């Protein structure tokens, strides 16, 4: 069985969440299937991977679909409406809906109401298309599954004219954040290395970006209160912007 995993972001030694998730899904599935990882730019990983890598565009992906048995993607990176049932050989389409685009748009929309309405309208139409066309769906947590089960119901995927089945027949939870391998310490990277962090400090690690729909400010205020009693606890933010493409820090990062 041949599977195509479409990464929505570049895959390299410096990874943001969407690229990392696609890379790990490809690695796990390569144990049992013939995998191709499609990336929007040339891949730059300093180790051999157990799968083929191709560079995709919105036009080239459509030409590949007949070659693969299963396609796993967020569904936003290529024109899903082109995958109609009348194709010569329609692959099974699995849409990974872990990325909370709705909340991203809502939080950014506090600054531009007109743009927000336009983006929300586009996202609503595209999401409805994916929910109607998808053969199976992935998400990252039970809370996300609750959201998408409700959306599938509204889109008519559960009803008199659909086959009966369990929720697991429609959507599965693929947790995100760790590949399962036991961590191995090979060198110091924070304690005793990063300025202001000693080898005996307690470090709180903010494990990701600083986006508008997060609340790092409460944590910063808590650190200020803690600092009046002890100075050996440090808060470390891994980053405030994606590793790829020019990007202006968002409102929360500025705050």
Coordinates of N, CA and C in Angstrom, one line a residue:
X1 N 0.8 -1.2 0.0 CA 0.0 0.0 0.0 C 0.9 1.2 0.0
X2 N 0.6 2.2 -0.9 CA 1.4 3.4 -1.0 C 0.6 4.6 -0.4
X3 N 1.3 5.3 0.5 CA 0.7 6.4 1.2 C 1.5 7.7 0.9
X4 N 0.7 8.8 0.7 CA 1.3 10.1 0.5 C 0.9 10.9 1.7
X5 N 2.0 11.5 2.4 CA 1.8 12.4 3.6 C 2.1 13.8 3.1
X6 N 1.2 14.7 3.1 CA 1.4 16.1 2.6 C 1.7 17.0 3.8
X7 N 2.9 17.5 3.9 CA 3.3 18.4 4.9 C 2.9 19.9 4.6
X8 N 2.3 20.6 5.5 CA 1.8 22.0 5.1 C 2.9 23.0 5.3
X9 N 4.1 22.6 5.9 CA 5.1 23.5 6.2 C 6.5 22.9 5.8
X10 N 7.5 23.7 5.6 CA 8.8 23.1 5.3 C 9.3 22.1 6.4
X11 N 10.1 21.1 6.0 CA 10.6 20.1 6.9 C 12.2 20.2 6.9
X12 N 12.8 20.6 8.0 CA 14.2 20.8 8.0 C 14.7 20.5 9.4
X13 N 15.9 20.9 9.7 CA 16.5 20.7 11.1 C 15.8 21.7 12.1
X14 N 15.2 22.7 11.6 CA 14.4 23.7 12.4 C 12.9 23.5 12.1
X15 N 12.1 23.0 13.0 CA 10.8 22.6 12.7 C 9.8 23.4 13.5
X16 N 8.7 23.8 12.9 CA 7.5 24.3 13.6 C 6.6 23.1 13.8
X17 N 5.5 23.3 14.5 CA 4.6 22.2 14.8 C 4.0 21.4 13.6
X18 N 3.4 22.1 12.6 CA 2.8 21.4 11.5 C 3.9 20.5 10.7
X19 N 5.1 21.0 10.5 CA 6.1 20.2 9.8 C 6.5 19.1 10.6
X20 N 6.7 19.3 11.9 CA 7.1 18.2 12.8 C 6.1 17.1 12.9
X21 N 4.8 17.5 12.9 CA 3.8 16.4 13.0 C 3.8 15.6 11.7
X22 N 3.9 16.2 10.6 CA 3.9 15.5 9.3 C 5.1 14.6 9.2
X23 N 6.2 15.1 9.7 CA 7.5 14.3 9.6 C 7.3 13.0 10.5
X24 N 6.8 13.2 11.7 CA 6.7 12.0 12.6 C 5.6 11.0 12.1
X25 N 4.5 11.5 11.5 CA 3.5 10.6 11.0 C 4.2 9.8 9.9
X26 N 5.0 10.4 9.0 CA 5.6 9.7 7.9 C 6.6 8.6 8.5
X27 N 7.3 9.0 9.5 CA 8.3 8.1 10.1 C 7.6 6.8 10.7
X28 N 6.5 7.1 11.4 CA 5.8 6.0 12.1 C 5.1 5.0 11.0
X29 N 4.5 5.6 10.0 CA 3.8 4.8 9.0 C 4.8 4.1 8.1
X30 N 6.1 4.6 8.0 CA 7.1 3.9 7.1 C 7.5 2.6 7.7
X31 N 7.1 2.3 8.9 CA 7.4 0.9 9.4 C 6.6 -0.1 8.7
X32 N 5.4 0.2 8.2 CA 4.5 -0.8 7.6 C 4.1 -0.5 6.2
X33 N 4.4 0.7 5.7 CA 3.9 1.0 4.3 C 5.0 1.8 3.5
X34 N 4.7 1.8 2.2 CA 5.6 2.6 1.3 C 5.1 4.1 1.4
X35 N 6.0 4.9 1.9 CA 5.6 6.3 2.3 C 6.3 7.3 1.4
X36 N 5.6 8.3 1.0 CA 6.2 9.5 0.3 C 5.8 10.7 1.2
X37 N 6.7 11.5 1.6 CA 6.4 12.8 2.3 C 6.6 13.9 1.3
X38 N 5.5 14.6 1.1 CA 5.5 15.8 0.1 C 5.6 17.0 0.9
X39 N 6.6 17.9 0.6 CA 6.9 19.1 1.3 C 6.9 20.3 0.4
X40 N 6.5 21.5 0.9 CA 6.4 22.7 0.0 C 7.8 23.2 -0.4
X41 N 8.8 22.8 0.2 CA 10.2 23.3 -0.1 C 11.1 22.1 0.0
X42 N 12.3 22.3 -0.5 CA 13.3 21.2 -0.4 C 13.6 20.8 1.0
X43 N 13.6 19.5 1.3 CA 13.8 19.0 2.6 C 15.2 19.2 3.0
X44 N 15.5 19.4 4.3 CA 16.8 19.6 4.8 C 17.0 18.9 6.1
X45 N 17.1 17.6 6.1 CA 17.2 16.8 7.3 C 18.6 16.0 7.3
X46 N 19.4 16.2 8.3 CA 20.8 15.6 8.2 C 20.9 14.1 8.5
X47 N 19.7 13.4 8.4 CA 19.8 11.9 8.6 C 19.0 11.3 7.5
X48 N 19.2 10.0 7.2 CA 18.5 9.3 6.2 C 17.1 8.9 6.8
X49 N 16.1 9.1 6.0 CA 14.7 8.8 6.4 C 14.2 7.6 5.7
X50 N 13.3 6.8 6.3 CA 12.8 5.6 5.6 C 11.6 5.9 4.7
X51 N 11.7 7.0 3.9 CA 10.6 7.3 3.0 C 11.2 8.2 1.9
X52 N 10.4 8.3 0.8 CA 10.8 9.2 -0.3 C 10.3 10.6 0.0
X53 N 11.0 11.6 -0.5 CA 10.6 13.0 -0.3 C 10.4 13.6 -1.7
X54 N 9.2 14.3 -1.8 CA 8.9 15.1 -3.0 C 8.5 16.5 -2.7
X55 N 8.8 17.4 -3.6 CA 8.4 18.8 -3.4 C 7.0 19.0 -4.1
X56 N 6.1 19.5 -3.4 CA 4.7 19.7 -4.0 C 4.4 21.2 -4.2
X57 N 3.5 21.3 -5.2 CA 2.8 22.6 -5.4 C 1.3 22.2 -5.5
X58 N 0.4 23.2 -5.4 CA -1.0 22.9 -5.5 C -1.4 22.2 -6.8
X59 N -0.7 22.4 -7.9 CA -1.0 21.8 -9.1 C -0.5 20.4 -9.2
X60 N 0.8 20.2 -8.7 CA 1.4 18.9 -8.9 C 0.8 17.9 -8.0
X61 N 0.3 18.2 -6.8 CA -0.3 17.3 -5.9 C -1.5 16.6 -6.6
X62 N -2.3 17.3 -7.3 CA -3.5 16.7 -8.0 C -3.1 15.6 -9.0
X63 N -1.9 15.8 -9.6 CA -1.5 14.8 -10.6 C -1.0 13.6 -9.9
X64 N -0.6 13.7 -8.7 CA -0.1 12.5 -8.0 C -1.1 11.6 -7.4
X65 N -2.3 12.1 -7.2 CA -3.3 11.4 -6.4 C -3.7 10.0 -6.9
X66 N -3.7 9.9 -8.2 CA -4.0 8.5 -8.8 C -2.9 7.5 -8.5
X67 N -1.8 7.9 -8.1 CA -0.7 7.0 -7.9 C -0.7 6.3 -6.5
X68 N -1.4 7.0 -5.5 CA -1.3 6.6 -4.1 C -2.7 6.0 -3.7
X69 N -2.6 5.0 -2.8 CA -3.8 4.4 -2.2 C -4.4 5.3 -1.1
X70 N -3.6 6.0 -0.3 CA -4.1 6.8 0.8 C -3.3 8.1 0.8
X71 N -4.0 9.2 1.0 CA -3.4 10.5 1.1 C -3.7 11.1 2.5
X72 N -2.7 11.5 3.3 CA -2.9 12.1 4.6 C -2.5 13.6 4.5
X73 N -3.4 14.5 4.8 CA -3.0 15.9 4.7 C -3.9 16.8 5.6
X74 N -3.5 18.0 5.8 CA -4.5 18.9 6.5 C -5.6 19.3 5.6
X75 N -5.5 19.1 4.3 CA -6.5 19.4 3.3 C -6.6 20.8 2.9
X76 N -5.8 21.7 3.5 CA -5.8 23.1 3.2 C -4.8 23.5 2.1
X77 N -3.8 22.6 1.9 CA -2.7 22.9 1.1 C -2.8 22.6 -0.4
X78 N -3.9 21.9 -0.8 CA -4.2 21.6 -2.2 C -5.7 21.6 -2.4
X79 N -6.1 21.8 -3.6 CA -7.5 22.0 -3.9 C -8.3 20.7 -3.8
X80 N -8.8 20.4 -2.6 CA -9.5 19.2 -2.3 C -10.7 19.1 -3.2
X81 N -11.3 20.2 -3.7 CA -12.5 20.1 -4.5 C -12.2 19.4 -5.8
X82 N -10.9 19.3 -6.2 CA -10.5 18.6 -7.4 C -10.6 17.1 -7.3
X83 N -10.7 16.6 -6.0 CA -10.7 15.1 -5.8 C -12.1 14.6 -5.8
X84 N -12.8 14.7 -6.9 CA -14.2 14.3 -7.0 C -14.2 12.8 -7.3
X85 N -15.4 12.2 -6.9 CA -15.5 10.7 -7.1 C -15.4 10.2 -8.5
X86 N -15.5 11.1 -9.5 CA -15.4 10.7 -10.9 C -14.0 10.5 -11.4
X87 N -13.0 10.7 -10.5 CA -11.6 10.5 -10.9 C -11.4 9.0 -11.2
X88 N -10.4 8.8 -12.1 CA -10.2 7.4 -12.5 C -9.9 6.5 -11.3
X89 N -9.2 7.0 -10.4 CA -8.8 6.2 -9.2 C -8.7 7.1 -8.0
X90 N -9.8 7.2 -7.3 CA -9.8 8.1 -6.1 C -9.1 7.5 -4.9
X91 N -8.1 8.1 -4.4 CA -7.4 7.6 -3.2 C -8.3 7.8 -1.9
X92 N -8.1 7.0 -0.9 CA -8.7 7.2 0.4 C -8.0 8.5 0.9
X93 N -8.9 9.5 1.4 CA -8.4 10.7 1.8 C -8.6 10.8 3.4
X94 N -7.5 11.0 4.1 CA -7.5 11.2 5.5 C -7.0 12.7 5.8
X95 N -7.9 13.4 6.4 CA -7.6 14.8 6.7 C -7.3 15.0 8.2
X96 N -6.1 15.6 8.5 CA -5.6 15.8 9.8 C -6.0 17.2 10.3
X97 N -6.9 17.2 11.2 CA -7.6 18.5 11.6 C -7.1 19.0 13.0
X98 N -5.8 18.7 13.2 CA -5.3 19.1 14.6 C -5.0 20.5 14.8
X99 N -4.8 21.3 13.7 CA -4.4 22.7 13.8 C -5.6 23.6 14.0
X100 N -5.7 24.3 15.1 CA -6.9 25.1 15.4 C -7.0 26.4 14.6
X101 N -7.2 26.3 13.3 CA -7.2 27.5 12.5 C -8.3 28.5 12.8
X102 N -9.5 27.9 13.3 CA -10.6 28.8 13.7 C -10.2 29.8 14.7
X103 N -9.5 29.3 15.8 CA -9.1 30.1 16.9 C -8.0 31.1 16.5
X104 N -7.2 30.7 15.6 CA -6.1 31.6 15.1 C -6.8 32.8 14.4
X105 N -7.7 32.5 13.5 CA -8.4 33.6 12.8 C -9.2 34.5 13.8
X106 N -9.9 33.9 14.7 CA -10.7 34.7 15.7 C -9.8 35.6 16.5
X107 N -8.6 35.1 17.0 CA -7.8 36.0 17.8 C -7.1 37.1 17.0
X108 N -6.7 36.7 15.8 CA -6.1 37.8 14.9 C -7.1 38.8 14.4
X109 N -8.4 38.3 14.4 CA -9.5 39.2 13.9 C -9.8 40.3 14.8
X110 N -9.3 40.3 16.0 CA -9.6 41.4 16.9 C -9.1 42.8 16.4
X111 N -8.2 42.7 15.4 CA -7.6 43.9 14.9 C -8.2 44.3 13.5
X112 N -8.8 43.4 12.8 CA -9.3 43.6 11.5 C -10.6 42.9 11.3
X113 N -11.7 43.5 11.6 CA -13.0 42.8 11.6 C -13.4 42.3 10.1
X114 N -13.2 43.2 9.2 CA -13.6 42.9 7.8 C -12.8 41.7 7.3
X115 N -11.4 41.7 7.5 CA -10.6 40.6 7.1 C -11.0 39.3 7.8
X116 N -11.4 39.4 9.1 CA -11.8 38.2 9.8 C -13.0 37.6 9.2
X117 N -14.0 38.4 8.9 CA -15.3 37.8 8.3 C -14.9 37.1 7.0
X118 N -14.1 37.7 6.2 CA -13.7 37.0 4.9 C -13.0 35.7 5.1
X119 N -12.0 35.7 6.1 CA -11.3 34.5 6.4 C -12.2 33.4 7.0
X120 N -13.0 33.8 7.9 CA -13.9 32.8 8.5 C -14.9 32.2 7.5
X121 N -15.4 33.0 6.5 CA -16.2 32.5 5.5 C -15.5 31.5 4.6
X122 N -14.3 31.8 4.2 CA -13.5 30.9 3.4 C -13.2 29.6 4.2
X123 N -12.8 29.7 5.5 CA -12.5 28.5 6.3 C -13.8 27.7 6.5
X124 N -14.9 28.3 6.7 CA -16.1 27.5 6.9 C -16.4 26.7 5.7
X125 N -16.3 27.3 4.5 CA -16.6 26.6 3.3 C -15.6 25.5 3.0
X126 N -14.4 25.8 3.2 CA -13.3 24.7 3.0 C -13.5 23.6 4.0
X127 N -13.7 23.9 5.3 CA -13.8 22.9 6.3 C -15.0 22.0 6.0
X128 N -16.1 22.6 5.6 CA -17.3 21.8 5.2 C -17.0 20.9 4.1
X129 N -16.3 21.3 3.1 CA -15.9 20.5 2.0 C -15.0 19.3 2.4
X130 N -14.1 19.6 3.3 CA -13.2 18.5 3.8 C -14.0 17.5 4.6
X131 N -14.9 18.0 5.5 CA -15.7 17.0 6.3 C -16.7 16.2 5.4
X132 N -17.1 16.7 4.3 CA -18.0 15.9 3.4 C -17.2 15.0 2.6
X133 N -16.0 15.4 2.1 CA -15.2 14.5 1.2 C -14.3 13.5 1.9
X134 N -13.9 13.8 3.1 CA -12.9 12.9 3.8 C -13.5 11.5 4.1
X135 N -12.6 10.6 3.9 CA -12.9 9.2 4.2 C -12.6 8.9 5.7
X136 N -11.7 9.6 6.3 CA -11.4 9.5 7.7 C -10.7 10.8 8.2
X137 N -10.7 11.0 9.5 CA -10.1 12.2 10.0 C -9.2 11.9 11.2
X138 N -8.3 12.8 11.4 CA -7.4 12.7 12.6 C -7.5 14.0 13.4
X139 N -7.3 13.9 14.7 CA -7.2 15.1 15.6 C -6.1 14.8 16.7
X140 N -5.9 15.7 17.6 CA -4.8 15.5 18.5 C -5.2 15.3 20.0
X141 N -6.5 15.4 20.3 CA -7.0 15.3 21.7 C -8.4 14.9 21.8
X142 N -8.9 14.4 22.9 CA -10.4 14.1 23.0 C -11.2 15.4 22.9
X143 N -10.7 16.5 23.3 CA -11.5 17.7 23.2 C -11.6 18.1 21.7
X144 N -10.6 17.9 20.9 CA -10.7 18.2 19.5 C -11.7 17.2 18.8
X145 N -11.6 16.0 19.3 CA -12.6 15.0 18.7 C -14.0 15.4 18.9
X146 N -14.3 15.9 20.1 CA -15.7 16.4 20.4 C -16.1 17.5 19.4
X147 N -15.1 18.4 19.2 CA -15.4 19.5 18.2 C -15.8 18.9 16.8
X148 N -14.9 18.0 16.3 CA -15.1 17.5 15.0 C -16.2 16.5 14.8
X149 N -16.5 15.8 15.9 CA -17.7 14.9 15.9 C -19.0 15.8 15.7
X150 N -19.1 16.9 16.4 CA -20.2 17.8 16.2 C -20.3 18.4 14.8
X151 N -19.1 18.7 14.3 CA -19.1 19.3 12.9 C -19.5 18.2 11.9
X152 N -19.0 17.0 12.1 CA -19.4 15.9 11.2 C -20.9 15.7 11.2
X153 N -21.5 15.8 12.4 CA -23.0 15.6 12.6 C -23.7 16.7 11.8
X154 N -23.2 18.0 12.0 CA -23.9 19.1 11.3 C -23.8 19.0 9.8
X155 N -22.7 18.4 9.3 CA -22.5 18.2 7.9 C -23.2 17.0 7.3
X156 N -23.9 16.3 8.1 CA -24.7 15.2 7.6 C -24.0 13.8 7.5
X157 N -22.8 13.7 8.2 CA -22.1 12.4 8.1 C -22.7 11.4 9.0
X158 N -23.5 11.7 10.0 CA -24.3 10.8 10.8 C -25.8 11.0 10.5
X159 N -26.4 10.0 10.0 CA -27.9 10.2 9.8 C -28.5 9.0 9.1
X160 N -29.7 9.2 8.6 CA -30.5 8.1 8.1 C -29.8 7.5 6.8
X161 N -29.1 8.3 6.1 CA -28.6 7.8 4.8 C -27.1 7.5 4.9
X162 N -26.5 7.4 6.1 CA -25.1 7.1 6.3 C -25.0 5.8 7.0
X163 N -23.9 5.1 6.8 CA -23.7 3.8 7.4 C -23.6 4.0 8.9
X164 N -24.1 3.0 9.7 CA -23.9 3.1 11.2 C -22.5 2.7 11.5
X165 N -22.0 3.2 12.6 CA -20.7 2.8 13.1 C -20.3 3.6 14.3
X166 N -19.1 3.2 14.9 CA -18.6 3.8 16.0 C -17.9 5.1 15.7
X167 N -17.7 6.0 16.6 CA -16.9 7.2 16.4 C -15.6 6.9 15.8
X168 N -15.0 5.8 16.3 CA -13.6 5.5 15.8 C -13.6 5.1 14.3
X169 N -14.8 4.9 13.7 CA -14.8 4.6 12.3 C -14.7 5.9 11.5
X170 N -14.8 7.0 12.1 CA -14.8 8.3 11.4 C -13.6 9.1 11.8
X171 N -13.2 9.1 13.0 CA -12.1 10.0 13.5 C -11.3 9.4 14.6
X172 N -10.0 9.5 14.5 CA -9.1 9.0 15.4 C -8.2 10.0 16.1
X173 N -7.8 9.8 17.3 CA -6.9 10.7 18.1 C -5.5 10.3 17.9
X174 N -4.7 11.1 17.3 CA -3.2 10.9 17.2 C -2.5 12.0 18.0
X175 N -2.2 11.6 19.3 CA -1.5 12.6 20.2 C -0.3 13.2 19.5
X176 N 0.1 14.4 20.0 CA 1.1 15.2 19.3 C 2.0 15.8 20.4
X177 N 3.3 15.6 20.2 CA 4.3 16.2 21.1 C 5.5 15.4 21.4
X178 N 5.4 14.1 21.3 CA 6.6 13.2 21.6 C 6.5 12.0 20.7
X179 N 7.6 11.5 20.2 CA 7.6 10.3 19.4 C 7.6 9.0 20.1
X180 N 7.7 9.0 21.5 CA 7.6 7.8 22.2 C 9.0 7.3 22.6
X181 N 10.0 7.7 22.0 CA 11.4 7.2 22.3 C 11.8 7.8 23.7
X182 N 12.5 7.0 24.5 CA 13.1 7.5 25.7 C 14.1 8.6 25.5
X183 N 14.0 9.7 26.1 CA 15.0 10.8 25.9 C 16.4 10.4 26.4
X184 N 17.4 10.8 25.7 CA 18.8 10.5 26.1 C 19.6 11.8 26.2
X185 N 20.1 12.1 27.3 CA 20.9 13.3 27.5 C 22.3 13.2 26.8
X186 N 22.6 14.0 25.9 CA 23.9 14.0 25.2 C 24.8 15.2 25.5
X187 N 24.2 16.3 25.8 CA 24.9 17.6 26.0 C 24.0 18.6 26.8
X188 N 24.6 19.5 27.4 CA 23.9 20.6 28.0 C 23.4 21.6 27.0
X189 N 22.2 22.1 27.1 CA 21.7 23.1 26.2 C 21.1 24.3 26.9
X190 N 20.7 24.2 28.2 CA 20.1 25.3 28.9 C 20.9 25.6 30.2
X191 N 20.8 24.6 31.1 CA 21.4 24.9 32.4 C 22.9 24.9 32.3
X192 N 23.5 26.1 32.8 CA 24.9 26.3 32.7 C 25.4 26.7 31.4
X193 N 24.5 26.8 30.4 CA 24.9 27.2 29.0 C 24.3 28.5 28.6
X194 N 22.9 28.6 28.8 CA 22.2 29.8 28.4 C 22.4 30.9 29.4
X195 N 22.7 32.1 29.0 CA 23.0 33.2 29.9 C 21.8 33.4 30.9
X196 N 22.1 33.4 32.2 CA 21.2 33.7 33.3 C 20.6 32.4 33.8
X197 N 20.9 31.2 33.3 CA 20.4 30.0 33.8 C 21.6 29.1 34.3
X198 N 21.6 28.9 35.7 CA 22.7 28.2 36.2 C 22.4 26.7 36.3
X199 N 23.3 25.9 36.6 CA 23.2 24.4 36.6 C 22.2 23.9 37.6
X200 N 22.0 24.7 38.7 CA 21.1 24.3 39.8 C 19.7 24.9 39.7
X201 N 19.4 25.7 38.7 CA 18.1 26.3 38.6 C 17.0 25.3 38.2
X202 N 15.8 25.7 38.6 CA 14.6 25.0 38.1 C 14.1 25.7 36.9
X203 N 13.9 25.0 35.8 CA 13.5 25.6 34.5 C 12.1 25.2 34.2
X204 N 11.2 26.2 33.9 CA 9.9 26.0 33.3 C 10.0 26.2 31.8
X205 N 9.7 25.3 31.0 CA 9.8 25.3 29.6 C 8.5 25.6 28.9
X206 N 8.4 26.7 28.2 CA 7.2 26.9 27.3 C 7.5 26.2 26.0
X207 N 6.8 25.1 25.8 CA 7.2 24.2 24.7 C 6.6 24.5 23.4
X208 N 6.8 25.7 22.8 CA 6.2 26.1 21.5 C 6.2 27.5 21.3
X209 N 5.5 28.0 20.3 CA 5.4 29.4 20.0 C 4.5 30.2 20.9
X210 N 4.6 31.5 20.8 CA 3.7 32.4 21.6 C 2.7 33.0 20.6
X211 N 1.5 32.3 20.6 CA 0.4 32.7 19.7 C -0.7 33.5 20.4
X212 N -1.5 34.2 19.6 CA -2.5 35.1 20.2 C -3.5 34.3 21.0
X213 N -3.8 33.0 20.7 CA -4.8 32.3 21.4 C -4.2 31.6 22.7
X214 N -3.0 31.8 23.0 CA -2.4 31.3 24.3 C -2.4 32.5 25.3
X215 N -2.1 32.1 26.6 CA -2.0 33.1 27.6 C -0.7 32.9 28.4
X216 N 0.4 33.4 27.8 CA 1.7 33.4 28.6 C 1.8 34.5 29.6
X217 N 0.9 35.5 29.5 CA 1.0 36.7 30.4 C 0.7 36.3 31.9
X218 N -0.3 35.4 32.1 CA -0.5 35.0 33.5 C 0.7 34.3 34.1
X219 N 1.4 33.5 33.2 CA 2.6 32.8 33.7 C 3.7 33.8 34.0
X220 N 3.9 34.8 33.1 CA 4.9 35.8 33.4 C 4.6 36.6 34.7
X221 N 3.4 36.9 34.9 CA 3.0 37.6 36.2 C 3.3 36.7 37.4
X222 N 3.0 35.4 37.2 CA 3.3 34.4 38.3 C 4.8 34.4 38.6
X223 N 5.6 34.4 37.5 CA 7.1 34.4 37.7 C 7.6 35.6 38.4
X224 N 6.9 36.8 38.2 CA 7.3 38.0 38.9 C 7.0 37.9 40.4
X225 N 5.9 37.3 40.7 CA 5.5 37.1 42.1 C 6.5 36.1 42.8
X226 N 6.8 35.0 42.1 CA 7.7 34.0 42.6 C 9.1 34.6 42.8
X227 N 9.5 35.5 41.9 CA 10.9 36.1 42.0 C 11.1 36.9 43.3
X228 N 10.0 37.3 43.9 CA 10.2 38.0 45.2 C 10.6 37.1 46.3
X229 N 10.4 35.8 46.1 CA 10.8 34.9 47.2 C 12.0 34.0 46.9
X230 N 12.2 33.7 45.6 CA 13.3 32.9 45.2 C 13.8 33.2 43.8
X231 N 15.1 33.1 43.5 CA 15.7 33.5 42.3 C 16.2 32.3 41.5
X232 N 15.9 31.1 41.9 CA 16.4 29.9 41.2 C 15.4 29.2 40.3
X233 N 14.3 29.9 40.0 CA 13.3 29.4 39.1 C 13.3 30.3 37.8
X234 N 13.5 29.7 36.7 CA 13.5 30.5 35.4 C 12.5 30.0 34.5
X235 N 12.0 30.9 33.7 CA 11.0 30.6 32.6 C 11.6 30.8 31.3
X236 N 11.6 29.7 30.4 CA 12.3 29.8 29.1 C 11.2 29.6 28.0
X237 N 11.2 30.5 27.1 CA 10.3 30.4 25.9 C 11.2 29.9 24.7
X238 N 10.7 28.8 24.1 CA 11.6 28.2 23.1 C 11.6 29.1 21.8
X239 N 10.6 29.9 21.6 CA 10.6 30.7 20.4 C 9.4 31.6 20.3
X240 N 9.4 32.7 19.6 CA 8.3 33.6 19.4 C 7.9 33.7 17.9
X241 N 8.5 33.0 17.0 CA 8.2 33.0 15.6 C 8.5 31.7 14.9
X242 N 7.9 31.4 13.8 CA 8.2 30.2 13.1 C 9.6 30.2 12.6
X243 N 10.2 29.0 12.3 CA 11.6 29.0 11.8 C 11.7 29.3 10.4
X244 N 10.6 29.4 9.6 CA 10.6 29.5 8.2 C 9.8 30.8 7.8
X245 N 10.3 31.4 6.8 CA 9.6 32.5 6.1 C 9.6 33.8 7.0
X246 N 9.7 35.0 6.4 CA 9.6 36.2 7.1 C 8.2 36.3 7.8
X247 N 8.3 36.8 9.1 CA 7.0 36.8 9.9 C 7.2 37.9 10.9
X248 N 6.1 38.7 11.0 CA 6.1 39.8 12.0 C 5.5 39.2 13.3
X249 N 6.2 39.4 14.5 CA 5.7 38.9 15.7 C 4.2 39.4 16.0
X250 N 3.4 38.5 16.5 CA 2.0 38.7 16.7 C 1.8 39.6 17.9
X251 N 0.6 39.9 18.2 CA 0.2 40.8 19.3 C 0.7 40.2 20.6
X252 N 0.4 39.0 20.8 CA 0.8 38.4 22.1 C 2.3 38.3 22.3
X253 N 3.0 38.1 21.3 CA 4.5 38.1 21.4 C 5.0 39.5 21.8
X254 N 4.4 40.5 21.2 CA 4.7 41.9 21.6 C 4.4 42.1 23.1
X255 N 3.3 41.7 23.6 CA 2.9 41.9 25.0 C 3.9 41.2 25.9

